[in-house]
């Protein structure tokens, strides 16, 4: 595969990039900090046995949509075309912090929903423009949403709303473009121990980035439209989805 990754400098994205690199997939990294990107690329080259400077990078900040098209064009030129785009970039803050800071709330809603959708649209157009490959898909768009988008919950009012919107967008893309050759993979992680949630208490069923990356890679290879990871979260959310509203008002999670 020829893969463009947005958000592989940390956490789940970094673990996924390492897995892809280890099996020899061609990679191109996008992110908001050029030095972090260069460090990640050199690390992936050493781990994956790639030639030095063979993994390209370009700055792409989810707060600056005017740079999305150029970043993807640079990736396209460097890879000689790409067939997979992965978005693991995202922003999180606690509901208390967001309610205390409307500007931060606006940033989170913009990054995690509106600008992620705008970026995905740039990626979608490029993937669908690839020449047909017989019965095979033209391309795969992989985006990390969250179980937080499954149900309105007190601790994630804004973050959950953004992820709910993102999940619906990805579902619609799957319905609209699957037959045209676009495979959409919507990943719904439960709690995963990364820097994003380092300040939060660790709940039951928490996962680690490496096994989560393994689940994501399996979903990419199979073209699975929705994947919960760690897998137990599928059953946790099945329960939470059917809890009556009166219960949801009383409980704190
Ligand atoms: N960890 C969890 O419990 C959990 C649960 C459910 C869903 N998720 C979702 O899974 C995805 C990955 O999360 P993670 O836990 O791996 O988070 P993480 O360790 O904090 O990594 C987030 C990544 O997003 C990048 N990023 C942040 N803001 C950006 C921006 N404006 N433009 C471009 N890149 C930006 C970061 O880049 P820098 O290096 O520049 O900071 C970093 O590479 C996110 O979408 C998150 O919402 C995580």
mmCIF file of N, CA and C and ligand atoms in Angstrom, residues 6-13 30-33 36 60-63 87-92 111-112 144-148 159 163 188-197, ligand 1:
data_model
loop_
_atom_site.group_PDB
_atom_site.id
_atom_site.type_symbol
_atom_site.label_atom_id
_atom_site.label_comp_id
_atom_site.label_asym_id
_atom_site.label_seq_id
_atom_site.Cartn_x
_atom_site.Cartn_y
_atom_site.Cartn_z
ATOM 1 N N UNK A 6 -2.040 11.282 8.562
ATOM 2 C CA UNK A 6 -2.125 12.576 9.256
ATOM 3 C C UNK A 6 -2.296 12.298 10.749
ATOM 4 N N UNK A 7 -1.229 12.587 11.534
ATOM 5 C CA UNK A 7 -1.321 12.381 12.981
ATOM 6 C C UNK A 7 -0.540 11.172 13.462
ATOM 7 N N UNK A 8 0.608 10.891 12.820
ATOM 8 C CA UNK A 8 1.377 9.698 13.192
ATOM 9 C C UNK A 8 2.556 10.027 14.101
ATOM 10 N N UNK A 9 2.594 11.240 14.653
ATOM 11 C CA UNK A 9 3.720 11.603 15.518
ATOM 12 C C UNK A 9 3.550 11.077 16.936
ATOM 13 N N UNK A 10 2.346 10.620 17.266
ATOM 14 C CA UNK A 10 2.073 10.183 18.643
ATOM 15 C C UNK A 10 1.060 9.039 18.628
ATOM 16 N N UNK A 11 0.895 8.428 19.799
ATOM 17 C CA UNK A 11 -0.260 7.592 20.113
ATOM 18 C C UNK A 11 -0.592 6.505 19.112
ATOM 19 N N UNK A 12 -1.872 6.418 18.796
ATOM 20 C CA UNK A 12 -2.375 5.346 17.933
ATOM 21 C C UNK A 12 -1.783 5.482 16.524
ATOM 22 N N UNK A 13 -1.686 6.719 16.028
ATOM 23 C CA UNK A 13 -1.141 6.944 14.682
ATOM 24 C C UNK A 13 0.292 6.468 14.568
ATOM 25 N N UNK A 30 1.963 13.414 7.358
ATOM 26 C CA UNK A 30 1.473 14.790 7.474
ATOM 27 C C UNK A 30 1.269 15.116 8.943
ATOM 28 N N UNK A 31 1.539 16.367 9.305
ATOM 29 C CA UNK A 31 1.329 16.781 10.698
ATOM 30 C C UNK A 31 1.590 18.262 10.830
ATOM 31 N N UNK A 32 1.401 18.769 12.057
ATOM 32 C CA UNK A 32 1.455 20.239 12.190
ATOM 33 C C UNK A 32 2.842 20.770 12.525
ATOM 34 N N UNK A 33 3.773 19.887 12.902
ATOM 35 C CA UNK A 33 5.089 20.345 13.354
ATOM 36 C C UNK A 33 6.170 19.663 12.517
ATOM 37 N N UNK A 36 8.840 17.546 14.469
ATOM 38 C CA UNK A 36 8.259 16.288 14.966
ATOM 39 C C UNK A 36 8.084 15.288 13.820
ATOM 40 N N UNK A 60 0.793 19.807 7.653
ATOM 41 C CA UNK A 60 -0.660 19.858 7.435
ATOM 42 C C UNK A 60 -1.299 20.003 8.807
ATOM 43 N N UNK A 61 -1.846 21.174 9.073
ATOM 44 C CA UNK A 61 -2.415 21.473 10.385
ATOM 45 C C UNK A 61 -3.934 21.470 10.259
ATOM 46 N N UNK A 62 -4.604 20.673 11.065
ATOM 47 C CA UNK A 62 -6.070 20.600 10.969
ATOM 48 C C UNK A 62 -6.748 21.919 11.347
ATOM 49 N N UNK A 63 -5.979 22.877 11.851
ATOM 50 C CA UNK A 63 -6.554 24.203 12.099
ATOM 51 C C UNK A 63 -6.360 25.127 10.907
ATOM 52 N N UNK A 87 -6.386 9.172 8.946
ATOM 53 C CA UNK A 87 -6.447 10.359 9.806
ATOM 54 C C UNK A 87 -6.559 9.911 11.256
ATOM 55 N N UNK A 88 -5.436 10.028 11.969
ATOM 56 C CA UNK A 88 -5.459 9.733 13.410
ATOM 57 C C UNK A 88 -5.295 11.012 14.223
ATOM 58 N N UNK A 89 -5.141 12.145 13.542
ATOM 59 C CA UNK A 89 -4.987 13.423 14.251
ATOM 60 C C UNK A 89 -6.307 13.805 14.912
ATOM 61 N N UNK A 90 -6.208 14.394 16.068
ATOM 62 C CA UNK A 90 -7.419 14.831 16.761
ATOM 63 C C UNK A 90 -7.047 15.574 18.026
ATOM 64 N N UNK A 91 -8.040 16.253 18.568
ATOM 65 C CA UNK A 91 -7.835 17.100 19.747
ATOM 66 C C UNK A 91 -8.801 16.643 20.828
ATOM 67 N N UNK A 92 -8.312 16.664 22.081
ATOM 68 C CA UNK A 92 -9.200 16.323 23.207
ATOM 69 C C UNK A 92 -8.968 17.296 24.344
ATOM 70 N N UNK A 111 -11.528 21.297 14.682
ATOM 71 C CA UNK A 111 -10.508 20.299 14.326
ATOM 72 C C UNK A 111 -11.136 18.913 14.211
ATOM 73 N N UNK A 112 -11.911 18.510 15.218
ATOM 74 C CA UNK A 112 -12.383 17.123 15.266
ATOM 75 C C UNK A 112 -13.561 16.850 14.335
ATOM 76 N N UNK A 144 -10.128 8.027 12.498
ATOM 77 C CA UNK A 144 -10.423 7.679 13.880
ATOM 78 C C UNK A 144 -11.517 8.583 14.433
ATOM 79 N N UNK A 145 -12.664 7.975 14.660
ATOM 80 C CA UNK A 145 -13.743 8.652 15.370
ATOM 81 C C UNK A 145 -13.624 8.215 16.826
ATOM 82 N N UNK A 146 -14.723 7.884 17.488
ATOM 83 C CA UNK A 146 -14.624 7.476 18.900
ATOM 84 C C UNK A 146 -15.937 6.862 19.364
ATOM 85 N N UNK A 147 -15.843 5.999 20.381
ATOM 86 C CA UNK A 147 -17.078 5.532 21.029
ATOM 87 C C UNK A 147 -17.806 6.709 21.683
ATOM 88 N N UNK A 148 -17.079 7.824 21.910
ATOM 89 C CA UNK A 148 -17.704 9.003 22.531
ATOM 90 C C UNK A 148 -18.816 9.574 21.665
ATOM 91 N N UNK A 159 -16.829 17.053 22.591
ATOM 92 C CA UNK A 159 -15.995 16.050 21.896
ATOM 93 C C UNK A 159 -16.888 14.946 21.319
ATOM 94 N N UNK A 163 -17.410 13.889 17.373
ATOM 95 C CA UNK A 163 -17.153 12.520 16.894
ATOM 96 C C UNK A 163 -18.420 11.865 16.342
ATOM 97 N N UNK A 188 -13.603 3.242 15.890
ATOM 98 C CA UNK A 188 -14.172 3.776 17.131
ATOM 99 C C UNK A 188 -13.390 3.200 18.316
ATOM 100 N N UNK A 189 -12.303 3.892 18.697
ATOM 101 C CA UNK A 189 -11.578 3.405 19.866
ATOM 102 C C UNK A 189 -12.385 3.672 21.132
ATOM 103 N N UNK A 190 -12.213 2.767 22.103
ATOM 104 C CA UNK A 190 -12.643 3.068 23.466
ATOM 105 C C UNK A 190 -11.508 3.859 24.106
ATOM 106 N N UNK A 191 -11.345 3.763 25.396
ATOM 107 C CA UNK A 191 -10.235 4.474 26.055
ATOM 108 C C UNK A 191 -8.924 3.771 25.697
ATOM 109 N N UNK A 192 -7.965 4.533 25.168
ATOM 110 C CA UNK A 192 -6.650 3.980 24.804
ATOM 111 C C UNK A 192 -5.591 4.816 25.505
ATOM 112 N N UNK A 193 -4.635 4.158 26.148
ATOM 113 C CA UNK A 193 -3.641 4.871 26.970
ATOM 114 C C UNK A 193 -2.613 5.583 26.092
ATOM 115 N N UNK A 194 -2.911 6.821 25.730
ATOM 116 C CA UNK A 194 -1.988 7.664 24.964
ATOM 117 C C UNK A 194 -1.874 9.005 25.682
ATOM 118 N N UNK A 195 -1.019 9.874 25.142
ATOM 119 C CA UNK A 195 -0.839 11.186 25.780
ATOM 120 C C UNK A 195 -2.132 11.995 25.767
ATOM 121 N N UNK A 196 -3.022 11.709 24.822
ATOM 122 C CA UNK A 196 -4.279 12.455 24.723
ATOM 123 C C UNK A 196 -5.104 12.374 26.013
ATOM 124 N N UNK A 197 -5.048 11.225 26.669
ATOM 125 C CA UNK A 197 -5.900 11.019 27.851
ATOM 126 C C UNK A 197 -5.058 10.740 29.096
HETATM 127 N N1 LIG B 1 -6.760 7.794 23.247
HETATM 128 C C1 LIG B 1 -8.064 7.543 23.384
HETATM 129 O O1 LIG B 1 -8.547 7.112 24.454
HETATM 130 C C2 LIG B 1 -9.010 7.746 22.218
HETATM 131 C C3 LIG B 1 -10.312 7.273 22.337
HETATM 132 C C4 LIG B 1 -11.214 7.450 21.300
HETATM 133 C C5 LIG B 1 -10.811 8.084 20.148
HETATM 134 N N2 LIG B 1 -9.528 8.549 20.054
HETATM 135 C C6 LIG B 1 -9.180 9.239 18.806
HETATM 136 O O2 LIG B 1 -8.085 8.567 18.208
HETATM 137 C C7 LIG B 1 -7.274 9.510 17.491
HETATM 138 C C8 LIG B 1 -5.823 9.365 17.953
HETATM 139 O O3 LIG B 1 -5.773 9.640 19.336
HETATM 140 P P1 LIG B 1 -4.466 9.381 20.210
HETATM 141 O O4 LIG B 1 -4.947 8.890 21.519
HETATM 142 O O5 LIG B 1 -3.474 8.591 19.444
HETATM 143 O O6 LIG B 1 -3.994 10.904 20.410
HETATM 144 P P2 LIG B 1 -2.541 11.556 20.591
HETATM 145 O O7 LIG B 1 -1.576 10.585 21.141
HETATM 146 O O8 LIG B 1 -2.800 12.826 21.329
HETATM 147 O O9 LIG B 1 -2.144 11.905 19.078
HETATM 148 C C9 LIG B 1 -2.872 12.872 18.399
HETATM 149 C C10 LIG B 1 -2.201 13.193 17.101
HETATM 150 O O10 LIG B 1 -2.977 14.244 16.489
HETATM 151 C C11 LIG B 1 -2.075 15.260 16.055
HETATM 152 N N3 LIG B 1 -2.741 16.546 16.020
HETATM 153 C C12 LIG B 1 -3.360 17.196 17.031
HETATM 154 N N4 LIG B 1 -3.838 18.371 16.605
HETATM 155 C C13 LIG B 1 -3.515 18.476 15.289
HETATM 156 C C14 LIG B 1 -3.713 19.457 14.295
HETATM 157 N N5 LIG B 1 -4.331 20.612 14.554
HETATM 158 N N6 LIG B 1 -3.255 19.227 13.052
HETATM 159 C C15 LIG B 1 -2.606 18.078 12.762
HETATM 160 N N7 LIG B 1 -2.367 17.109 13.673
HETATM 161 C C16 LIG B 1 -2.813 17.304 14.926
HETATM 162 C C17 LIG B 1 -0.932 15.218 17.075
HETATM 163 O O11 LIG B 1 0.193 15.857 16.532
HETATM 164 P P3 LIG B 1 1.311 16.613 17.447
HETATM 165 O O12 LIG B 1 2.427 15.623 17.626
HETATM 166 O O13 LIG B 1 1.686 17.787 16.631
HETATM 167 O O14 LIG B 1 0.659 16.978 18.749
HETATM 168 C C18 LIG B 1 -0.776 13.705 17.236
HETATM 169 O O15 LIG B 1 0.020 13.178 16.215
HETATM 170 C C19 LIG B 1 -7.899 10.884 17.760
HETATM 171 O O16 LIG B 1 -8.777 11.213 16.725
HETATM 172 C C20 LIG B 1 -8.707 10.662 19.031
HETATM 173 O O17 LIG B 1 -9.789 11.573 19.130
HETATM 174 C C21 LIG B 1 -8.612 8.390 21.049
#
